[in-house]
Amino acid sequence: MPPQHHPYESLPVPNDAPFALKPSAPGHGWGAFATQRIARGSVILQEKALFAIAKHHDDTTELDFLSLRDHTGAPFTNIAKAFAENSFSIGAPEAGKPRHGFFPLLSRFNHSCIPNAAVPIVKDASRDTPALYATRDITAGEEITFCCDPHFESQTARERHEALGFACDCPACRPGTTFQRASDLRRRLIRGLQFMVSGEDPAAAAVPGSDQFYVIADPAIRKEVAELRTPLSSQLVHNLLTVCLMEAEGILDDFEVGRLQPGITAMATMLRRPKNASIAKRAMAQSTPSERLRVAFGLYGRADEADQETPYMLYAMQAASFSC
């Protein structure tokens, strides 16, 4: 009897691709593994959608995905789940509707909460052919992973696993370890800092039951945040602390830096009081996130003439981040 070939072996992997598909860890089905060293910033794969639909994957009801498998290798029995695990948001919405494309090869890369690759979110026409980039140097033989949900940076391991439907075993998810306990604390603090900066809780909608508790418990602080009365100097420190936490967590890649840096630079240059401006300038001149934060702590809570402009700046920053 001839040997049985796995369906993934028939997927059209480009000849020059720096990876190969093969079985991953038990319970994780197949994954993509580097066949050579991949330098940080390199394009690992760029794939055109097999097809796209102008609707969210949760609204899909009549597409045939019987040949697909989920991340555990089991057949799909739920169409929405099938499309969710094999599709990516692409391009600009058509008539206000989200567009999702089906990517057979790109979907074979497994998830990690501390990944070594990323598919950056770009809401323009070029997204029709999304690319997977290495966010750090990847060694030959190493599995290539990306994080499937941007909200995960501010969710605990339990919350992430509820959203995923399976247990990730990356360092941030392995129960009982020192790193995992510290990771949960870091990500909860990141969530609180995001709320302090934007006045919104970006993880709330993605976490079941999260709207039942406040990420910031102090009602006076919540009121100050809601009214956008937090001093600009404190906002700068909040952002710099977020960067440090992301670096310690291993999720600060070039795309995150590109997303966060413009707002941080704008905050630092908006300060008008000479003493504040001097501290901010020295902080931004430092070479590492931790050194920038150490210097900027001298600003925390200091009033500034630019504070009255903070609400307008925050609205502009939020609009800019949504367009990235």
CSV table of N, CA and C in Angstrom, one decimal, residues 154-156 159 184-204 207 209-219 221-222 225:
chain,number,residue,atom,x,y,z
A,154,SER,N,-2.1,42.7,26.0
A,154,SER,CA,-2.7,43.2,27.2
A,154,SER,C,-3.6,42.2,27.9
A,155,GLN,N,-3.5,41.0,27.6
A,155,GLN,CA,-4.3,39.9,28.2
A,155,GLN,C,-3.5,38.9,28.9
A,156,THR,N,-4.0,38.4,30.0
A,156,THR,CA,-3.3,37.3,30.7
A,156,THR,C,-3.4,36.0,29.9
A,159,GLU,N,-6.9,34.5,29.7
A,159,GLU,CA,-7.8,35.3,28.8
A,159,GLU,C,-7.4,34.9,27.3
A,184,ASP,N,1.9,37.7,33.2
A,184,ASP,CA,0.6,38.1,33.5
A,184,ASP,C,0.5,39.5,34.1
A,185,LEU,N,1.5,39.7,35.0
A,185,LEU,CA,1.5,41.1,35.7
A,185,LEU,C,1.9,42.1,34.7
A,186,ARG,N,2.9,41.8,33.8
A,186,ARG,CA,3.3,42.8,32.8
A,186,ARG,C,2.1,43.2,31.9
A,187,ARG,N,1.4,42.1,31.4
A,187,ARG,CA,0.4,42.4,30.4
A,187,ARG,C,-0.9,43.1,31.0
A,188,ARG,N,-1.1,42.8,32.3
A,188,ARG,CA,-2.2,43.5,33.0
A,188,ARG,C,-1.8,45.0,33.2
A,189,LEU,N,-0.6,45.2,33.5
A,189,LEU,CA,-0.1,46.6,33.6
A,189,LEU,C,-0.1,47.3,32.3
A,190,ILE,N,0.2,46.6,31.2
A,190,ILE,CA,0.1,47.2,29.9
A,190,ILE,C,-1.3,47.6,29.6
A,191,ARG,N,-2.2,46.8,29.9
A,191,ARG,CA,-3.6,47.1,29.7
A,191,ARG,C,-4.0,48.3,30.5
A,192,GLY,N,-3.6,48.4,31.7
A,192,GLY,CA,-3.9,49.6,32.5
A,192,GLY,C,-3.3,50.9,32.0
A,193,LEU,N,-2.1,50.8,31.5
A,193,LEU,CA,-1.4,51.9,30.9
A,193,LEU,C,-2.1,52.4,29.6
A,194,GLN,N,-2.6,51.4,28.8
A,194,GLN,CA,-3.3,51.7,27.6
A,194,GLN,C,-4.6,52.5,27.9
A,195,PHE,N,-5.2,52.1,29.0
A,195,PHE,CA,-6.4,52.8,29.4
A,195,PHE,C,-6.0,54.2,29.9
A,196,MET,N,-4.9,54.3,30.6
A,196,MET,CA,-4.5,55.7,31.1
A,196,MET,C,-4.2,56.6,30.0
A,197,VAL,N,-3.7,56.1,28.9
A,197,VAL,CA,-3.3,56.9,27.8
A,197,VAL,C,-4.5,57.3,26.9
A,198,SER,N,-5.3,56.3,26.6
A,198,SER,CA,-6.4,56.5,25.6
A,198,SER,C,-7.8,56.8,26.2
A,199,GLY,N,-8.0,56.4,27.5
A,199,GLY,CA,-9.3,56.5,28.1
A,199,GLY,C,-10.2,55.3,27.7
A,200,GLU,N,-9.6,54.4,27.0
A,200,GLU,CA,-10.4,53.2,26.5
A,200,GLU,C,-9.6,51.9,26.9
A,201,ASP,N,-10.4,50.8,27.1
A,201,ASP,CA,-9.8,49.6,27.4
A,201,ASP,C,-9.8,48.7,26.2
A,202,PRO,N,-8.7,48.6,25.4
A,202,PRO,CA,-8.8,47.9,24.1
A,202,PRO,C,-9.0,46.4,24.2
A,203,ALA,N,-8.7,45.9,25.4
A,203,ALA,CA,-8.8,44.4,25.5
A,203,ALA,C,-10.2,44.0,26.0
A,204,ALA,N,-11.0,45.0,26.5
A,204,ALA,CA,-12.3,44.7,27.2
A,204,ALA,C,-13.2,43.9,26.2
A,207,VAL,N,-12.1,40.2,25.8
A,207,VAL,CA,-12.0,39.3,26.9
A,207,VAL,C,-13.4,39.0,27.5
A,209,GLY,N,-16.3,38.7,29.8
A,209,GLY,CA,-16.5,39.1,31.2
A,209,GLY,C,-15.6,40.2,31.7
A,210,SER,N,-14.7,40.7,30.8
A,210,SER,CA,-13.8,41.8,31.3
A,210,SER,C,-14.5,43.1,31.5
A,211,ASP,N,-15.7,43.3,31.0
A,211,ASP,CA,-16.4,44.5,31.2
A,211,ASP,C,-17.0,44.5,32.6
A,212,GLN,N,-16.8,43.4,33.3
A,212,GLN,CA,-17.4,43.3,34.7
A,212,GLN,C,-16.4,43.9,35.7
A,213,PHE,N,-15.2,44.2,35.3
A,213,PHE,CA,-14.3,44.8,36.3
A,213,PHE,C,-13.5,46.0,35.6
A,214,TYR,N,-13.0,46.9,36.4
A,214,TYR,CA,-12.2,48.0,35.9
A,214,TYR,C,-10.8,47.6,36.0
A,215,VAL,N,-10.1,47.9,34.9
A,215,VAL,CA,-8.6,47.6,34.9
A,215,VAL,C,-7.9,48.6,35.8
A,216,ILE,N,-8.5,49.8,35.9
A,216,ILE,CA,-8.0,50.8,36.9
A,216,ILE,C,-9.1,50.9,38.0
A,217,ALA,N,-8.8,50.5,39.2
A,217,ALA,CA,-9.8,50.4,40.3
A,217,ALA,C,-10.2,51.8,40.9
A,218,ASP,N,-9.2,52.7,40.9
A,218,ASP,CA,-9.4,54.0,41.6
A,218,ASP,C,-10.4,54.9,40.8
A,219,PRO,N,-11.6,55.2,41.3
A,219,PRO,CA,-12.6,55.9,40.5
A,219,PRO,C,-12.1,57.3,40.2
A,221,ILE,N,-9.0,58.3,39.5
A,221,ILE,CA,-8.1,58.2,38.4
A,221,ILE,C,-8.9,57.9,37.1
A,222,ARG,N,-9.9,57.1,37.2
A,222,ARG,CA,-10.8,56.8,36.0
A,222,ARG,C,-11.5,58.1,35.6
A,225,VAL,N,-9.0,60.3,33.8
A,225,VAL,CA,-8.6,59.7,32.5
A,225,VAL,C,-9.8,60.0,31.5
